[in-house]
Coordinates of C-alpha atoms in Angstrom, one line a residue:
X1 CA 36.9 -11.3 -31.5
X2 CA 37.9 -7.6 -32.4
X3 CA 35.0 -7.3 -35.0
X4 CA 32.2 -8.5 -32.1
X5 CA 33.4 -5.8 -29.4
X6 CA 33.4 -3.7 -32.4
X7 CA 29.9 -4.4 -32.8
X8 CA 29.1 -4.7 -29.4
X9 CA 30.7 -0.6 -28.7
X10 CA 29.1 0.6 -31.2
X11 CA 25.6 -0.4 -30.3
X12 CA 25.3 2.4 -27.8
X13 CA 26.7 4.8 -30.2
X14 CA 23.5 4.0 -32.6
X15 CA 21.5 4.5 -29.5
X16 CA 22.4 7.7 -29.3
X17 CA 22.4 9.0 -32.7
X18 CA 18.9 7.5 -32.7
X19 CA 18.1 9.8 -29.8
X20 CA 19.7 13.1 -30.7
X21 CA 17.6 12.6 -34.2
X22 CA 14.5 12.1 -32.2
X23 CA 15.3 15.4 -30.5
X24 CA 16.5 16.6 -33.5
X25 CA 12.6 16.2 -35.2
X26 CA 10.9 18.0 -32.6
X27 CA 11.4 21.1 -34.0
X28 CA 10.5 20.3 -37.2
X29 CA 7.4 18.3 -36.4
X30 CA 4.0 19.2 -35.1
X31 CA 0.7 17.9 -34.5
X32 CA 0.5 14.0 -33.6
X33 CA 3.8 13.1 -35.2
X34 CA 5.0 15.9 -32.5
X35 CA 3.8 13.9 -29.4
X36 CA 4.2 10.4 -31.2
X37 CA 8.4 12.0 -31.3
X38 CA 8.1 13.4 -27.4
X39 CA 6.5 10.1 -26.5
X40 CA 9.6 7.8 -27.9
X41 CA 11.8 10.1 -26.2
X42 CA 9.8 9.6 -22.8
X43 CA 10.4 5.7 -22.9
X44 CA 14.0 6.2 -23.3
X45 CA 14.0 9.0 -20.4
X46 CA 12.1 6.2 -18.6
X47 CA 14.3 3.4 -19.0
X48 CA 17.4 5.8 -18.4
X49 CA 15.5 6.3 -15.1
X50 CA 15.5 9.8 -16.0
X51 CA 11.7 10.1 -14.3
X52 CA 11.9 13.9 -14.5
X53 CA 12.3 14.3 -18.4
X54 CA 10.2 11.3 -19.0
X55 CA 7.5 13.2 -17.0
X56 CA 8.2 16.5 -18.9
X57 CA 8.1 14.7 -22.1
X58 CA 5.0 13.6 -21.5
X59 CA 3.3 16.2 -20.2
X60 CA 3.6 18.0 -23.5
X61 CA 2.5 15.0 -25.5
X62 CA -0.6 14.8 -23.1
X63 CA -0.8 18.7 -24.2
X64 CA -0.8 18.0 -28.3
X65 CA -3.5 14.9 -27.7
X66 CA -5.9 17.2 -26.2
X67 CA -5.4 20.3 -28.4
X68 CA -6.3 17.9 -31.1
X69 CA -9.3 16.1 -29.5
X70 CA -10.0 13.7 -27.0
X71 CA -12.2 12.0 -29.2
X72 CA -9.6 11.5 -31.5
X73 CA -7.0 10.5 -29.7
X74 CA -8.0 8.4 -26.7
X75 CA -5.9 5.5 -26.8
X76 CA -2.8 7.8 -27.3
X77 CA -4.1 9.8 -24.2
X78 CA -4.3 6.5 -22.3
X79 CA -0.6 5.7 -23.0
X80 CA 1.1 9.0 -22.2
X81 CA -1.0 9.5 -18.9
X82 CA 0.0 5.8 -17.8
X83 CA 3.6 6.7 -18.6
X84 CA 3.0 10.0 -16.2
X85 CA 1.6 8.1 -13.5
X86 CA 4.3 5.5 -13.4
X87 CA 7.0 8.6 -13.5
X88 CA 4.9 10.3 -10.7
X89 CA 5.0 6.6 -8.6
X90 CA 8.5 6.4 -9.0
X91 CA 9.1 9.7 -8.0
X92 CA 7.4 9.3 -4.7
X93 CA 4.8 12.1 -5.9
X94 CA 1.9 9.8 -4.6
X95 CA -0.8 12.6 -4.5
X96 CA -0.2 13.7 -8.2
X97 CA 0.0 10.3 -9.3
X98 CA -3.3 9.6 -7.6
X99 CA -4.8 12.4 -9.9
X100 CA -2.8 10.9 -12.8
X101 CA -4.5 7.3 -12.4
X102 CA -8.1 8.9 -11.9
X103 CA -7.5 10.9 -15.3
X104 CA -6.7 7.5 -16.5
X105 CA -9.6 5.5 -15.7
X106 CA -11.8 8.3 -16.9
X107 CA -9.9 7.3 -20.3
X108 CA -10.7 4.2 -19.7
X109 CA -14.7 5.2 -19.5
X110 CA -14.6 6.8 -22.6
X111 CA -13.1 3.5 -24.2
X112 CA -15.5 1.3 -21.9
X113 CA -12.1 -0.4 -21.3
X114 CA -13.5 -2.3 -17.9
X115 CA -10.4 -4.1 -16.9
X116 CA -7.9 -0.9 -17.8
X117 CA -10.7 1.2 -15.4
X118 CA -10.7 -0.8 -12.2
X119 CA -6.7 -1.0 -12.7
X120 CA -6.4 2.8 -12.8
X121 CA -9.0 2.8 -10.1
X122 CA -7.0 0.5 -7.7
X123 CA -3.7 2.3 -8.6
X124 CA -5.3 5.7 -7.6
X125 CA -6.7 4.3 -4.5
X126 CA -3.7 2.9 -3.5
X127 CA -2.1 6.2 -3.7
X128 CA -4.6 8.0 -1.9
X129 CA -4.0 5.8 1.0
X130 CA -0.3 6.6 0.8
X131 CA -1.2 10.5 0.9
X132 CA -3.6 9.8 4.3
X133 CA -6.6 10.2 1.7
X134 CA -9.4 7.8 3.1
X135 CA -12.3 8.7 1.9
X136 CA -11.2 9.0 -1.6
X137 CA -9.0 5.7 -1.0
X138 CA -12.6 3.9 0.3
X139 CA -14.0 5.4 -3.0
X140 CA -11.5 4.4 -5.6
X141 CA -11.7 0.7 -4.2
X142 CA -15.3 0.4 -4.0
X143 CA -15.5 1.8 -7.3
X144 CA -13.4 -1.3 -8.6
X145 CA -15.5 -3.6 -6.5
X146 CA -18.6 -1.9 -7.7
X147 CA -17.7 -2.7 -11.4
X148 CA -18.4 -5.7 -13.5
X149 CA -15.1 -7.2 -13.8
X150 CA -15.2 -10.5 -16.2
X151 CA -12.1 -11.5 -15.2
X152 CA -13.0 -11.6 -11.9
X153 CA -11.3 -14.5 -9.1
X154 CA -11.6 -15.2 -5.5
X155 CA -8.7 -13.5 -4.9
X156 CA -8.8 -10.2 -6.8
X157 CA -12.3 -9.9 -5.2
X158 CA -11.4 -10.5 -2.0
X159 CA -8.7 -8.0 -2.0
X160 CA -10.8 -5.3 -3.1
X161 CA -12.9 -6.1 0.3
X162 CA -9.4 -6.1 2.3
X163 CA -8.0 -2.8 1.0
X164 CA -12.0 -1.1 1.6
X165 CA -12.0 -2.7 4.8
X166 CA -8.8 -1.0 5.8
X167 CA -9.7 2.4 4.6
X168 CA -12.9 2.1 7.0
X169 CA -10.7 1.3 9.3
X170 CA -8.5 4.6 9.1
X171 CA -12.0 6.3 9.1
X172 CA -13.0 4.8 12.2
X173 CA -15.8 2.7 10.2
X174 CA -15.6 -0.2 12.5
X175 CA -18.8 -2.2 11.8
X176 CA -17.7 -2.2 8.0
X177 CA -14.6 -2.8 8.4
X178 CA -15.6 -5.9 10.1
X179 CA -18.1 -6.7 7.4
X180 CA -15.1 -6.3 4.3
X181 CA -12.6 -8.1 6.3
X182 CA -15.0 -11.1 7.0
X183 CA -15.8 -11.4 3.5
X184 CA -12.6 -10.8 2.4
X185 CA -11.4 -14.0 4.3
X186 CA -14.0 -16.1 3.1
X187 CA -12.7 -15.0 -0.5
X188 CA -9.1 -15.7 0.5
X189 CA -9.8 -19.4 2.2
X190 CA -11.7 -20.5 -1.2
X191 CA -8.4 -19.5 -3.1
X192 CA -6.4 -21.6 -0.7
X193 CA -4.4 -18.8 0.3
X194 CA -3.0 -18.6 4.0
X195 CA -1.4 -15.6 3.6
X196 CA -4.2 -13.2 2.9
X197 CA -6.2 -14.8 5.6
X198 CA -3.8 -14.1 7.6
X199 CA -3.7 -10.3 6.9
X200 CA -7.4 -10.4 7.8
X201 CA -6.9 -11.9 10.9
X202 CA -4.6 -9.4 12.1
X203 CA -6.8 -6.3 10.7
X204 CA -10.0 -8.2 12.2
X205 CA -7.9 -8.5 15.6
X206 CA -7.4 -5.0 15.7
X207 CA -10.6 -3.6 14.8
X208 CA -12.2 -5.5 17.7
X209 CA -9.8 -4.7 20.0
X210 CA -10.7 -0.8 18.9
X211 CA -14.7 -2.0 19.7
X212 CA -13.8 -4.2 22.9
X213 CA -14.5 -7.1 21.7
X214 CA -12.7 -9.2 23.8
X215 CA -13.5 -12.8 22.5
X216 CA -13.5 -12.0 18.8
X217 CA -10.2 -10.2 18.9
X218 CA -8.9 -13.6 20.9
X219 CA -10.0 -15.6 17.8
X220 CA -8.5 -14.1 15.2
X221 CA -5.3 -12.8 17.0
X222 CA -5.0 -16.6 17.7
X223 CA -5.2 -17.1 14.1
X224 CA -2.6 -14.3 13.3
X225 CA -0.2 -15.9 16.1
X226 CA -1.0 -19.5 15.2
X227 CA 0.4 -18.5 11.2
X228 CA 3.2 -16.3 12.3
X229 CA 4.8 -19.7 14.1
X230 CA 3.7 -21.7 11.2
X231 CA 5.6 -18.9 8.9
X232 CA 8.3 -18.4 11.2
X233 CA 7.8 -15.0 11.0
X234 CA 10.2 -13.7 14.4
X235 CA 8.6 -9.8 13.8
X236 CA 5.0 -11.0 13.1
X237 CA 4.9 -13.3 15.9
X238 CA 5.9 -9.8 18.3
X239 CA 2.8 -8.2 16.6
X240 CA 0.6 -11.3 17.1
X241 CA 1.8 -11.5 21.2
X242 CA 0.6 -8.1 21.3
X243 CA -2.6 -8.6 19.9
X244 CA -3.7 -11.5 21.9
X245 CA -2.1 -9.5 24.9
X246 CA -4.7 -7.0 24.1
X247 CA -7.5 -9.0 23.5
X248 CA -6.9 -11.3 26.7
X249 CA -6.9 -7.5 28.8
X250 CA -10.5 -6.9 27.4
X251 CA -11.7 -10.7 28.1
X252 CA -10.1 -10.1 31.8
X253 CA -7.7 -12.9 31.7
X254 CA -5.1 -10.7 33.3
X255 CA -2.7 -13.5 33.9
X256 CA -2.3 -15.1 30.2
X257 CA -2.5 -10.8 29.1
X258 CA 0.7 -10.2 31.1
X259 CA 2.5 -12.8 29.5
X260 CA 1.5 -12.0 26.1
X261 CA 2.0 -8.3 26.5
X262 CA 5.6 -9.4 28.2
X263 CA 7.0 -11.4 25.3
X264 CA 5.4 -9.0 23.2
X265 CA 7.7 -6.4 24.1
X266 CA 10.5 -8.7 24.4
X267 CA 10.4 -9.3 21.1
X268 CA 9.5 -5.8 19.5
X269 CA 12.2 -3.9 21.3
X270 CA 15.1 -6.2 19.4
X271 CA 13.9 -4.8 16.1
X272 CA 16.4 -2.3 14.6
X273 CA 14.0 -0.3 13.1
X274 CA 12.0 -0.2 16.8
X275 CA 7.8 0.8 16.1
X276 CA 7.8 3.1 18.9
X277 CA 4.2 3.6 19.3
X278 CA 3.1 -0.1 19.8
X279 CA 6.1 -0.3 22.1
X280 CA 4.4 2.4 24.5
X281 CA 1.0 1.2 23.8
X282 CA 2.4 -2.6 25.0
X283 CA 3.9 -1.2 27.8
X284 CA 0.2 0.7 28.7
X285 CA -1.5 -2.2 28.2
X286 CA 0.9 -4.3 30.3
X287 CA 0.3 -1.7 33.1
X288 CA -3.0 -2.1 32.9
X289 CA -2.4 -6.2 33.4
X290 CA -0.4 -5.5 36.1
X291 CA -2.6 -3.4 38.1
X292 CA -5.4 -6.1 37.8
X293 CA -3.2 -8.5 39.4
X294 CA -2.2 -6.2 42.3
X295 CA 0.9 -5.4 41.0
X296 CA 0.3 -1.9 41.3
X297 CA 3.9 -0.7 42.5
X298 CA 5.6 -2.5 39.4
X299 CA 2.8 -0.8 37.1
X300 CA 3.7 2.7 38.0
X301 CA 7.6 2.1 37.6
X302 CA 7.0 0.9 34.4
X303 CA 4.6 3.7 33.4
X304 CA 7.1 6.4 35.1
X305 CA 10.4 4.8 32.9
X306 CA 8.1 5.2 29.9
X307 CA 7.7 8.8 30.2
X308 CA 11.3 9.2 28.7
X309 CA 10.0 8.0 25.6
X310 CA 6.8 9.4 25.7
X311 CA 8.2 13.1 26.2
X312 CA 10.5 12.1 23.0
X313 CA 7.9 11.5 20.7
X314 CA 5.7 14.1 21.9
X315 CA 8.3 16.5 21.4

């Protein structure tokens, strides 16, 4: 027993000693046996969760590679700049890990490494949306979709088409929004996957409420309702009420739109974590429900308690 917790205590020690010599050789190195040292060093730094020295550490290993020659050492580029991505991600440093993943795929290129390109090409676009980026976010994903991907499925196709269609969305693109997300959930039904078809129903829903497109939003809020009681999904189903609120308002079924919008907010106000904004766009919309059915008096109160909030967030 006393010889395995010796073994056991001393396999940290031997960790340790095998780091401090790694630190030990970087003075006495140089060249590619320099960054092949800084790059060992980085993956402990990394699993340490130490994502600041792993990030320095590779930095100056992405420094040696190219003083030697890209040509040369592509592969080893391709490594160290994943590792500085990743560190970048965890760090929350979305826009310079954005720039790290598009260095990447143009590694990638010079490899004509297909799959490792339209991976670094979805990891940059997905950080470009983080950073409010939409145009290079539309870019990056139709760049992915744009290349000829052998391993290609149903469902790795079809959420390309999501992710573009929600970047035209943020820029307003309506029309190809509409066209991404409809092909999208074509994709996602021939996989047999509810979920995603559900995501497209809710971001269909919304873009033709945007248009005033009363009976398409209807259908597919339906849809987003109809799988957020199906899921038992208490926050979705708020979200879903509040879409097919909406979406009754434009199709002038003022009656059905108040109780929708009603149990809407109902629901969204017992959140913790309350989403402020589609709580005072319910309680527009609702107003708007209201006044259609003559209710004018009960509108207005409820507009004139909602100025508290609105003067808060405005603020």
């Amino acid at each position: 027993m006393s010889q395995e917790k010796e073994t056991v205590s001393a396999e940290p020690n031997n960790k340790k000693a095998q780091e401090q010599e790694l630190w030990d050789r970087i003075s006495t190195t140089e060249g590619t046996e320099r960054a092949e040292v800084l790059d060992e060093l980085s993956h402990i730094a990394y699993n340490k969760n130490n994502y600041i020295e792993c990030l320095q550490l590779v930095d100056t290993s992405i420094e040696i590679y190219y003083s030697l020659g890209i040509d040369l050492h592509t592969r080893d580029l391709i490594h160290v700049t994943q590792g500085k991505a990743f560190c970048l991600v965890n760090l929350k440093r979305q826009r310079e890990a954005a720039e790290a993943f598009e260095s990447l795929a143009q590694l990638y290129q010079l490899c004509d490494d297909i799959a490792g390109y339209i991976g670094a090409k979805r990891d940059a676009a997905c950080n470009w949306y983080e950073v409010e980026e939409w145009q290079k976010c539309l870019e990056g994903h139709t760049a992915a979709k744009d290349s000829l991907d052998p391993d290609a499925t149903p469902m790795s196709m079809g959420i390309d088409l999501l992710n573009i269609g929600m970047a035209h969305m943020k820029l307003e693109n309506h029309e190809a929004a509409i066209v991404n997300f409809l092909s999208a959930r074509s994709l996602f039904k021939e996989a047999k996957n509810p979920e995603h078809v559900n995501w497209c129903d809710n971001y269909l829903s919304r873009v033709f409420i945007a248009i005033k497109n009363g009976p398409e939003a209807k259908f597919h809020a339906q849809h987003y309702f109809n799988y957020s009681k199906v899921a038992d999904d208490f926050t979705m189903e708020g979200y879903a009420r509040f879409r097919l609120g909406n979406a009754y308002l434009l199709c002038g079924e003022y009656d059905e739109a108040e109780s929708e919008l009603t149990r809407s907010l109902e629901m969204l106000t017992l959140e913790d974590s309350k989403d402020w904004d589609s709580i005072v766009e319910a309680n527009h919309r609702l107003a708007e429900a209201l006044t259609e059915l003559g209710r004018c008096e009960e509108a207005s109160e409820r507009l004139e308690r909602l100025k508290t909030i609105e003067d808060t967030l405005a603020a």
